[in-house]
Amino acid sequence: MFKKMNTAIKMAGIAYEKNEVPIGAAIFKNNVLIAKAHNECVSRNNSLAHAEILAIQKAIKKLNSSYLDECEIYVTIEPCLMCMGAIINARISKLVYGAYESKTGFADSKVNIKNIYNCNNLQIYPGICEEQCARLMSDFFKLLRNK
């Protein structure tokens, strides 16, 4: 899990360097990386350009499939409502995320998705490389406040 999460962390680092909120995502199928992305909301001038959404779009295109059955998504920060909806609708089997997001997290923090929606096929693994993922976010917003 840690090696796969490192791919998402590298993508978050790229977002950080581009002054985007440092969130990265990576999608694997059968232990093979099929898509990766980072937040691009600022550069695309599009509030929907979250790392998870972009990675899902790339994976769907690569697999030439409407769904991502048996795929795993690794994300540095707990997904928001929009991204959780996309993960569920894409039929991703496993969500692994780094840091909890107390303000907008929709897997466990703000709302525990399994308590309100029957997503039996989705396994959720929180807190993988949590400290490293959280530090990227806190450093980014500290830098913004100091500008």
mmCIF file of C-alpha atoms in Angstrom:
data_model
loop_
_atom_site.group_PDB
_atom_site.id
_atom_site.type_symbol
_atom_site.label_atom_id
_atom_site.label_comp_id
_atom_site.label_asym_id
_atom_site.label_seq_id
_atom_site.Cartn_x
_atom_site.Cartn_y
_atom_site.Cartn_z
ATOM 1 C CA MET A 1 0.000 0.000 0.000
ATOM 2 C CA PHE A 2 2.777 2.422 0.896
ATOM 3 C CA LYS A 3 4.523 2.145 -2.466
ATOM 4 C CA LYS A 4 1.271 2.860 -4.305
ATOM 5 C CA MET A 5 0.505 5.773 -1.992
ATOM 6 C CA ASN A 6 3.915 7.230 -2.829
ATOM 7 C CA THR A 7 2.715 7.661 -6.421
ATOM 8 C CA ALA A 8 -0.187 9.778 -5.174
ATOM 9 C CA ILE A 9 2.163 11.715 -2.877
ATOM 10 C CA LYS A 10 4.452 12.504 -5.820
ATOM 11 C CA MET A 11 1.452 13.827 -7.735
ATOM 12 C CA ALA A 12 0.493 15.994 -4.748
ATOM 13 C CA GLY A 13 4.055 17.346 -4.765
ATOM 14 C CA ILE A 14 3.641 18.372 -8.396
ATOM 15 C CA ALA A 15 0.409 20.172 -7.495
ATOM 16 C CA TYR A 16 2.226 21.929 -4.640
ATOM 17 C CA GLU A 17 4.931 23.161 -7.027
ATOM 18 C CA LYS A 18 2.231 24.510 -9.368
ATOM 19 C CA ASN A 19 0.480 26.387 -6.529
ATOM 20 C CA GLU A 20 -2.471 23.996 -6.655
ATOM 21 C CA VAL A 21 -3.941 22.482 -3.491
ATOM 22 C CA PRO A 22 -1.542 19.524 -3.060
ATOM 23 C CA ILE A 23 -3.746 16.512 -3.563
ATOM 24 C CA GLY A 24 -2.678 13.587 -5.699
ATOM 25 C CA ALA A 25 -4.406 10.427 -6.877
ATOM 26 C CA ALA A 26 -3.266 7.190 -8.475
ATOM 27 C CA ILE A 27 -5.373 4.317 -9.824
ATOM 28 C CA PHE A 28 -4.127 0.752 -10.044
ATOM 29 C CA LYS A 29 -5.605 -2.386 -11.581
ATOM 30 C CA ASN A 30 -3.976 -5.736 -10.858
ATOM 31 C CA ASN A 31 -1.104 -3.842 -9.199
ATOM 32 C CA VAL A 32 -0.396 -1.900 -12.403
ATOM 33 C CA LEU A 33 -0.585 1.895 -12.428
ATOM 34 C CA ILE A 34 -3.193 2.919 -15.007
ATOM 35 C CA ALA A 35 -3.737 6.594 -14.162
ATOM 36 C CA LYS A 36 -2.422 9.363 -11.957
ATOM 37 C CA ALA A 37 -3.330 12.999 -11.508
ATOM 38 C CA HIS A 38 -3.104 16.002 -9.218
ATOM 39 C CA ASN A 39 -5.435 18.894 -8.503
ATOM 40 C CA GLU A 40 -5.650 21.325 -11.417
ATOM 41 C CA CYS A 41 -8.508 23.586 -10.308
ATOM 42 C CA VAL A 42 -6.439 26.775 -10.557
ATOM 43 C CA SER A 43 -4.602 26.035 -13.805
ATOM 44 C CA ARG A 44 -7.770 24.834 -15.557
ATOM 45 C CA ASN A 45 -9.939 27.499 -13.933
ATOM 46 C CA ASN A 46 -12.324 24.656 -13.116
ATOM 47 C CA SER A 47 -13.511 23.777 -9.629
ATOM 48 C CA LEU A 48 -14.236 20.230 -10.793
ATOM 49 C CA ALA A 49 -10.597 19.456 -11.675
ATOM 50 C CA HIS A 50 -9.886 17.489 -8.490
ATOM 51 C CA ALA A 51 -7.153 14.861 -8.588
ATOM 52 C CA GLU A 52 -9.617 11.983 -8.134
ATOM 53 C CA ILE A 53 -11.898 13.142 -10.963
ATOM 54 C CA LEU A 54 -8.981 13.628 -13.367
ATOM 55 C CA ALA A 55 -7.470 10.246 -12.488
ATOM 56 C CA ILE A 56 -10.824 8.500 -12.940
ATOM 57 C CA GLN A 57 -11.278 10.136 -16.351
ATOM 58 C CA LYS A 58 -7.797 9.015 -17.430
ATOM 59 C CA ALA A 59 -8.354 5.451 -16.161
ATOM 60 C CA ILE A 60 -11.719 5.138 -17.929
ATOM 61 C CA LYS A 61 -10.116 6.314 -21.170
ATOM 62 C CA LYS A 62 -7.127 3.983 -20.784
ATOM 63 C CA LEU A 63 -9.299 0.936 -20.054
ATOM 64 C CA ASN A 64 -11.896 1.981 -22.634
ATOM 65 C CA SER A 65 -14.580 1.190 -20.089
ATOM 66 C CA SER A 66 -17.356 3.093 -18.355
ATOM 67 C CA TYR A 67 -16.454 1.478 -15.042
ATOM 68 C CA LEU A 68 -13.325 0.750 -13.035
ATOM 69 C CA ASP A 69 -14.259 -2.594 -11.484
ATOM 70 C CA GLU A 70 -11.398 -4.187 -9.540
ATOM 71 C CA CYS A 71 -9.450 -0.919 -9.507
ATOM 72 C CA GLU A 72 -7.901 0.748 -6.470
ATOM 73 C CA ILE A 73 -7.601 4.504 -6.002
ATOM 74 C CA TYR A 74 -4.951 6.018 -3.729
ATOM 75 C CA VAL A 75 -5.542 9.622 -2.697
ATOM 76 C CA THR A 76 -3.456 11.792 -0.399
ATOM 77 C CA ILE A 77 -6.464 13.432 1.299
ATOM 78 C CA GLU A 78 -9.872 12.032 2.222
ATOM 79 C CA PRO A 79 -12.172 12.621 -0.764
ATOM 80 C CA CYS A 80 -14.890 15.280 -0.771
ATOM 81 C CA LEU A 81 -18.541 14.596 -1.574
ATOM 82 C CA MET A 82 -18.060 15.086 -5.323
ATOM 83 C CA CYS A 83 -15.055 12.779 -5.482
ATOM 84 C CA MET A 84 -16.671 10.105 -3.293
ATOM 85 C CA GLY A 85 -19.635 10.130 -5.665
ATOM 86 C CA ALA A 86 -17.311 9.685 -8.637
ATOM 87 C CA ILE A 87 -15.412 6.862 -6.911
ATOM 88 C CA ILE A 88 -18.647 5.035 -6.118
ATOM 89 C CA ASN A 89 -20.183 5.623 -9.551
ATOM 90 C CA ALA A 90 -17.014 4.444 -11.286
ATOM 91 C CA ARG A 91 -17.335 1.212 -9.257
ATOM 92 C CA ILE A 92 -13.834 1.431 -7.860
ATOM 93 C CA SER A 93 -13.294 -1.463 -5.441
ATOM 94 C CA LYS A 94 -10.800 0.038 -3.008
ATOM 95 C CA LEU A 95 -10.143 3.541 -1.697
ATOM 96 C CA VAL A 96 -6.922 4.188 0.183
ATOM 97 C CA TYR A 97 -6.327 7.692 1.466
ATOM 98 C CA GLY A 98 -3.704 9.461 3.515
ATOM 99 C CA ALA A 99 -4.895 12.290 5.743
ATOM 100 C CA TYR A 100 -8.378 12.854 7.089
ATOM 101 C CA GLU A 101 -10.116 16.057 5.963
ATOM 102 C CA SER A 102 -12.257 17.339 8.826
ATOM 103 C CA LYS A 103 -13.942 20.088 6.789
ATOM 104 C CA THR A 104 -14.948 18.265 3.613
ATOM 105 C CA GLY A 105 -14.022 14.589 4.022
ATOM 106 C CA PHE A 106 -16.838 12.344 2.909
ATOM 107 C CA ALA A 107 -15.412 8.878 3.550
ATOM 108 C CA ASP A 108 -15.101 9.119 7.331
ATOM 109 C CA SER A 109 -14.694 12.652 8.699
ATOM 110 C CA LYS A 110 -17.660 14.873 7.838
ATOM 111 C CA VAL A 111 -19.851 11.929 6.920
ATOM 112 C CA ASN A 112 -19.125 8.220 7.001
ATOM 113 C CA ILE A 113 -20.285 7.265 3.519
ATOM 114 C CA LYS A 114 -20.953 3.660 4.543
ATOM 115 C CA ASN A 115 -23.507 4.862 7.099
ATOM 116 C CA ILE A 116 -25.656 6.615 4.498
ATOM 117 C CA TYR A 117 -25.036 4.782 1.251
ATOM 118 C CA ASN A 118 -24.833 1.090 0.508
ATOM 119 C CA CYS A 119 -21.394 0.779 -1.030
ATOM 120 C CA ASN A 120 -20.661 -2.798 -0.002
ATOM 121 C CA ASN A 121 -18.202 -3.283 -2.837
ATOM 122 C CA LEU A 122 -15.996 -0.379 -1.769
ATOM 123 C CA GLN A 123 -13.272 -1.119 0.754
ATOM 124 C CA ILE A 124 -11.906 1.986 2.498
ATOM 125 C CA TYR A 125 -8.444 2.187 4.110
ATOM 126 C CA PRO A 126 -7.746 5.540 5.808
ATOM 127 C CA GLY A 127 -4.581 6.967 7.309
ATOM 128 C CA ILE A 128 -1.948 5.475 4.993
ATOM 129 C CA CYS A 129 1.106 7.788 5.071
ATOM 130 C CA GLU A 130 -1.176 10.162 6.972
ATOM 131 C CA GLU A 131 1.527 12.360 8.478
ATOM 132 C CA GLN A 132 3.304 12.957 5.173
ATOM 133 C CA CYS A 133 0.038 13.740 3.353
ATOM 134 C CA ALA A 134 -1.189 16.090 6.093
ATOM 135 C CA ARG A 135 2.165 17.895 6.178
ATOM 136 C CA LEU A 136 1.951 18.697 2.454
ATOM 137 C CA MET A 137 -1.419 20.358 3.021
ATOM 138 C CA SER A 138 -0.424 22.264 6.149
ATOM 139 C CA ASP A 139 2.827 23.487 4.565
ATOM 140 C CA PHE A 140 0.951 24.617 1.470
ATOM 141 C CA PHE A 141 -1.653 26.624 3.376
ATOM 142 C CA LYS A 142 0.989 28.046 5.740
ATOM 143 C CA LEU A 143 2.883 29.296 2.689
ATOM 144 C CA LEU A 144 -0.296 30.851 1.274
ATOM 145 C CA ARG A 145 -1.033 32.669 4.533
ATOM 146 C CA ASN A 146 2.503 34.075 4.628
ATOM 147 C CA LYS A 147 2.275 35.550 1.118
#
